Coordinates of C-alpha atoms in Angstrom, one line a residue:
X1 CA -35.5 -10.8 112.3
X2 CA -33.9 -13.0 109.9
X3 CA -33.0 -10.1 107.5
X4 CA -31.7 -8.0 110.4
X5 CA -29.7 -10.7 111.7
X6 CA -28.0 -11.4 108.2
X7 CA -27.5 -7.7 107.5
X8 CA -26.0 -7.0 111.0
X9 CA -23.5 -10.0 110.5
X10 CA -22.4 -8.7 107.1
X11 CA -22.2 -5.2 108.3
X12 CA -20.0 -6.2 111.1
X13 CA -17.6 -8.1 108.8
X14 CA -17.9 -5.3 106.0
X15 CA -16.8 -2.4 108.1
X16 CA -14.8 -3.7 111.2
X17 CA -12.8 -6.5 109.1
X18 CA -12.9 -5.4 105.5
X19 CA -11.8 -1.6 105.7
X20 CA -8.8 -0.4 107.3
X21 CA -10.5 2.2 109.4
X22 CA -12.7 -0.6 110.9
X23 CA -9.8 -2.9 111.6
X24 CA -7.9 0.1 113.4
X25 CA -11.0 0.8 115.5
X26 CA -11.6 -3.0 116.5
X27 CA -7.8 -3.6 116.9
X28 CA -7.7 -0.5 119.4
X29 CA -10.5 -2.0 121.6
X30 CA -8.8 -5.4 121.5
X31 CA -5.3 -3.9 122.5
X32 CA -7.2 -2.2 125.5
X33 CA -8.4 -5.7 126.8
X34 CA -4.8 -6.3 127.8
X35 CA -4.9 -3.9 130.7
X36 CA -6.2 -5.5 133.8
X37 CA -6.3 -8.9 132.1
X38 CA -4.5 -10.8 134.8
X39 CA -7.0 -9.8 137.3
X40 CA -10.1 -9.9 135.2
X41 CA -9.2 -13.4 133.7
X42 CA -9.8 -15.0 137.1
X43 CA -13.3 -14.2 136.7
X44 CA -13.6 -14.6 132.9
X45 CA -11.9 -18.0 132.6
X46 CA -14.6 -20.0 134.4
X47 CA -17.4 -18.4 132.3
X48 CA -15.6 -19.6 129.1
X49 CA -14.9 -23.1 130.4
X50 CA -18.6 -23.6 130.8
X51 CA -18.8 -23.5 127.0
X52 CA -18.1 -27.2 125.8
X53 CA -19.8 -30.0 124.2
X54 CA -21.1 -31.6 127.4
X55 CA -22.7 -28.1 128.2
X56 CA -24.4 -28.2 124.8
X57 CA -25.6 -31.8 125.2
X58 CA -26.9 -31.0 128.7
X59 CA -28.8 -27.9 127.6
X60 CA -30.3 -29.6 124.6
X61 CA -31.3 -32.5 126.8
X62 CA -32.9 -30.3 129.3
X63 CA -34.8 -28.4 126.5
X64 CA -36.0 -31.5 125.1
X65 CA -37.4 -32.7 128.5
X66 CA -39.1 -29.5 129.0
X67 CA -40.6 -29.7 125.6
X68 CA -41.8 -33.2 126.2
X69 CA -43.3 -32.4 129.6
X70 CA -45.3 -29.5 128.0
X71 CA -46.3 -31.8 125.2
X72 CA -44.8 -29.6 122.5
X73 CA -43.5 -32.2 120.2
X74 CA -42.2 -29.8 117.6
X75 CA -40.1 -27.8 120.0
X76 CA -37.2 -30.1 120.0
X77 CA -36.9 -29.6 116.3
X78 CA -36.9 -25.9 116.6
X79 CA -34.2 -26.0 119.2
X80 CA -32.1 -28.2 117.0
X81 CA -32.5 -25.7 114.1
X82 CA -31.6 -22.7 116.3
X83 CA -28.5 -24.2 118.1
X84 CA -27.3 -26.3 115.2
X85 CA -27.8 -23.7 112.5
X86 CA -26.3 -20.9 114.4
X87 CA -23.3 -22.8 115.4
X88 CA -22.7 -24.3 112.0
X89 CA -23.2 -20.9 110.4
X90 CA -20.6 -19.4 112.7
X91 CA -18.0 -21.9 112.0
X92 CA -18.6 -21.9 108.1
X93 CA -18.5 -18.0 108.1
X94 CA -15.2 -18.0 110.3
X95 CA -13.3 -20.6 108.4
X96 CA -14.6 -20.7 105.0
X97 CA -16.8 -17.8 103.8
X98 CA -15.1 -14.7 105.3
X99 CA -11.5 -13.7 105.3
X100 CA -9.7 -11.0 107.0
X101 CA -7.7 -9.0 104.5
X102 CA -4.3 -7.3 105.1
X103 CA -5.0 -3.7 104.6
X104 CA -2.7 -0.6 104.7
X105 CA -2.8 0.7 108.1
X106 CA -4.7 -2.2 109.5
X107 CA -3.9 -4.6 112.2
X108 CA -1.5 -6.9 110.1
X109 CA -1.8 -10.5 109.0
X110 CA -4.1 -12.2 111.4
X111 CA -6.8 -15.0 110.6
X112 CA -10.4 -14.2 110.4
X113 CA -12.0 -14.6 113.8
X114 CA -15.5 -13.4 113.2
X115 CA -18.0 -14.5 114.5
X116 CA -17.1 -15.8 118.0
X117 CA -17.8 -19.3 118.5
X118 CA -18.2 -19.2 122.3
X119 CA -20.5 -16.3 122.2
X120 CA -22.5 -18.1 119.5
X121 CA -22.9 -21.2 121.7
X122 CA -23.9 -19.2 124.6
X123 CA -26.3 -17.1 123.0
X124 CA -27.9 -19.9 121.1
X125 CA -28.6 -22.2 124.1
X126 CA -29.9 -19.3 126.0
X127 CA -32.3 -18.4 123.1
X128 CA -33.2 -22.3 122.9
X129 CA -34.1 -22.4 126.7
X130 CA -36.4 -19.2 126.0
X131 CA -38.1 -21.1 123.3
X132 CA -39.0 -24.2 125.4
X133 CA -40.0 -22.9 128.8
X134 CA -43.6 -22.0 129.5
X135 CA -44.9 -18.4 128.5
X136 CA -44.8 -16.8 131.9
X137 CA -41.2 -17.9 132.5
X138 CA -39.9 -16.5 129.2
X139 CA -39.3 -12.9 130.4
X140 CA -37.1 -14.0 133.2
X141 CA -35.2 -16.6 131.1
X142 CA -34.6 -13.8 128.5
X143 CA -33.0 -11.6 131.0
X144 CA -30.8 -14.3 132.7
X145 CA -29.9 -15.6 129.1
X146 CA -28.9 -12.2 127.7
X147 CA -26.8 -11.6 130.8
X148 CA -25.0 -15.0 130.4
X149 CA -24.5 -14.5 126.9
X150 CA -22.9 -10.9 127.1
X151 CA -20.9 -12.0 130.0
X152 CA -19.5 -14.8 127.9
X153 CA -18.8 -12.5 125.1
X154 CA -17.0 -9.9 127.1
X155 CA -15.0 -12.9 128.6
X156 CA -13.7 -13.8 125.2
X157 CA -12.5 -10.2 124.9
X158 CA -10.9 -10.3 128.3
X159 CA -8.9 -13.3 127.4
X160 CA -7.7 -11.7 124.1
X161 CA -9.5 -14.4 122.2
X162 CA -11.8 -12.2 120.1
X163 CA -12.2 -8.7 118.9
X164 CA -15.3 -6.7 119.7
X165 CA -17.0 -7.2 116.2
X166 CA -16.6 -11.0 116.3
X167 CA -18.9 -11.0 119.5
X168 CA -21.4 -8.8 118.1
X169 CA -21.5 -10.8 115.0
X170 CA -22.3 -13.7 116.9
X171 CA -25.4 -12.2 118.3
X172 CA -26.5 -11.2 114.9
X173 CA -26.1 -14.8 113.6
X174 CA -28.2 -16.0 116.6
X175 CA -30.7 -13.5 115.9
X176 CA -31.1 -14.5 112.3
X177 CA -31.7 -18.1 113.3
X178 CA -34.0 -17.1 116.2
X179 CA -36.1 -15.4 113.5
X180 CA -36.5 -18.5 111.6
X181 CA -37.4 -20.6 114.6
X182 CA -40.1 -18.0 115.4
X183 CA -41.6 -18.7 111.9
X184 CA -41.4 -22.6 112.8
X185 CA -43.3 -21.7 116.0
X186 CA -46.0 -19.9 114.3
X187 CA -46.6 -22.9 112.0
X188 CA -46.4 -25.5 114.8
X189 CA -49.2 -26.9 117.1
X190 CA -50.9 -24.4 119.1
X191 CA -50.3 -23.9 122.8
X192 CA -53.2 -24.3 125.3
X193 CA -53.9 -21.6 127.7
X194 CA -56.5 -19.3 129.4
X195 CA -57.5 -16.0 128.2
X196 CA -55.4 -14.4 130.8
X197 CA -52.2 -14.7 128.7
X198 CA -49.6 -15.4 131.3
X199 CA -46.5 -13.5 131.0
X200 CA -47.9 -10.4 129.6
X201 CA -46.9 -8.2 132.4
X202 CA -43.4 -9.7 132.6
X203 CA -42.9 -9.3 128.9
X204 CA -43.6 -5.7 129.1
X205 CA -41.4 -5.3 132.0
X206 CA -38.5 -7.2 130.3
X207 CA -39.0 -5.1 127.1
X208 CA -38.6 -1.9 129.1
X209 CA -35.5 -3.1 130.9
X210 CA -33.9 -4.4 127.5
X211 CA -34.8 -1.2 125.9
X212 CA -33.2 1.0 128.4
X213 CA -30.1 -1.3 128.7
X214 CA -29.6 -1.3 124.8
X215 CA -30.2 2.6 124.6
X216 CA -27.7 3.5 127.6
X217 CA -25.1 0.9 126.7
X218 CA -25.4 1.7 123.0
X219 CA -24.8 5.3 123.8
X220 CA -21.6 4.7 125.8
X221 CA -20.4 2.4 122.9
X222 CA -21.0 4.9 120.2
X223 CA -19.5 7.7 122.2
X224 CA -16.4 5.5 122.8
X225 CA -16.3 4.5 119.1
X226 CA -16.5 8.0 117.8
X227 CA -13.9 9.2 120.3
X228 CA -11.5 6.5 119.2
X229 CA -12.0 7.0 115.5
X230 CA -11.2 10.8 116.0
X231 CA -8.1 9.9 118.0
X232 CA -6.9 7.5 115.1
X233 CA -7.5 10.1 112.5
X234 CA -5.5 12.9 114.5
X235 CA -2.7 10.9 116.0
X236 CA -2.5 7.7 114.2
X237 CA -2.2 4.2 116.2
X238 CA -3.1 4.5 119.7
X239 CA -0.6 3.1 122.2
X240 CA -1.5 4.8 125.5
X241 CA -3.6 3.2 128.5
X242 CA -5.7 6.4 128.5
X243 CA -6.8 5.9 125.0
X244 CA -7.1 2.1 124.7
X245 CA -8.9 1.4 127.8
X246 CA -11.9 3.7 127.0
X247 CA -12.1 2.0 123.6
X248 CA -12.3 -1.4 125.3
X249 CA -14.9 -0.5 127.8
X250 CA -16.8 1.1 125.1
X251 CA -16.8 -2.0 123.1
X252 CA -17.7 -4.0 126.2
X253 CA -21.0 -1.9 126.5
X254 CA -21.6 -2.5 122.9
X255 CA -21.6 -6.3 123.6
X256 CA -24.3 -5.5 126.1
X257 CA -26.4 -3.5 123.6
X258 CA -26.0 -6.3 121.2
X259 CA -27.2 -8.9 123.6
X260 CA -30.2 -6.6 124.8
X261 CA -31.4 -6.3 121.2
X262 CA -31.1 -9.8 120.2
X263 CA -32.9 -11.0 123.4
X264 CA -35.6 -8.5 123.4
X265 CA -36.3 -9.2 119.8
X266 CA -36.3 -13.1 120.3
X267 CA -38.6 -12.6 123.4
X268 CA -41.2 -10.3 121.9
X269 CA -41.3 -12.2 118.5
X270 CA -41.7 -15.7 120.3
X271 CA -44.4 -14.4 122.6
X272 CA -46.3 -12.9 119.6
X273 CA -45.9 -16.1 117.6
X274 CA -47.2 -18.4 120.4
X275 CA -50.0 -15.9 121.3
X276 CA -51.1 -15.9 117.7
X277 CA -51.4 -19.7 117.7
X278 CA -52.9 -20.0 121.3
X279 CA -56.2 -21.8 121.7
X280 CA -58.3 -20.4 124.7
X281 CA -59.7 -22.8 126.9
X282 CA -63.4 -22.4 127.2
X283 CA -65.4 -23.0 130.3
X284 CA -67.8 -25.9 130.2
X285 CA -71.5 -25.1 129.6
X286 CA -73.5 -24.4 132.6
X287 CA -76.2 -27.1 133.3
X288 CA -79.7 -25.9 132.7
X289 CA -82.2 -26.4 135.6
X290 CA -84.6 -29.2 135.2
X291 CA -88.4 -28.5 135.0

């Protein structure tokens, strides 16, 4: 997971930011977000307003309380590593490490905006809650968290705050740090559970749901990307609504695919790590009859 997350972040920047063809694709989807913005923004703005310092503090506090109630003393450290590491990484990549070159035929002189900070916050706090809740609740938290993070990412596109590659890169940053916390989970104190392994059925159902969502949305996104690429190659920069809106819609489906892949990976990896460390509670010995 760590290597996949790192590779995904670098590839997002390398193609969509560091090449003229990638910039044109990304910019076409970004330009398409202007259509219908006034209407869609009424729903997107409240979603983005949730992402704030008090929100992060509240979620981290809730995660710490859940960890203490479960007597999992190492979990608050894992949450801090995940949320802090992912968000610091995003800010460093955006403002220090990565740049956005001005390329011939690209989108012009604009500052680098990859990865998306709002999406990183949303995805990292959702993944943090997935880490701390009991095993049986994790599938539901994963589905809800993925939905919230994807909605936040799409909302940044609706508002014209971020390009699609920025949002996808935010998910890959969170994936990398979630992979690291999974290693910490495997090394931490074991959970105590019965041999029934609660959450096994829910995990399978969630995995199927995420897989179907990733395949379906990824197919739509890839189709839109290829269509836009071909149009750019044949007619040059796109200006018509009929060309830009499909690129934008396809990019939104790409965000859904990225969220699905990220959260199914975190769910399965964390369930496997905690299962590996689970201590079964043995039944007390049956008393022997006297005489």
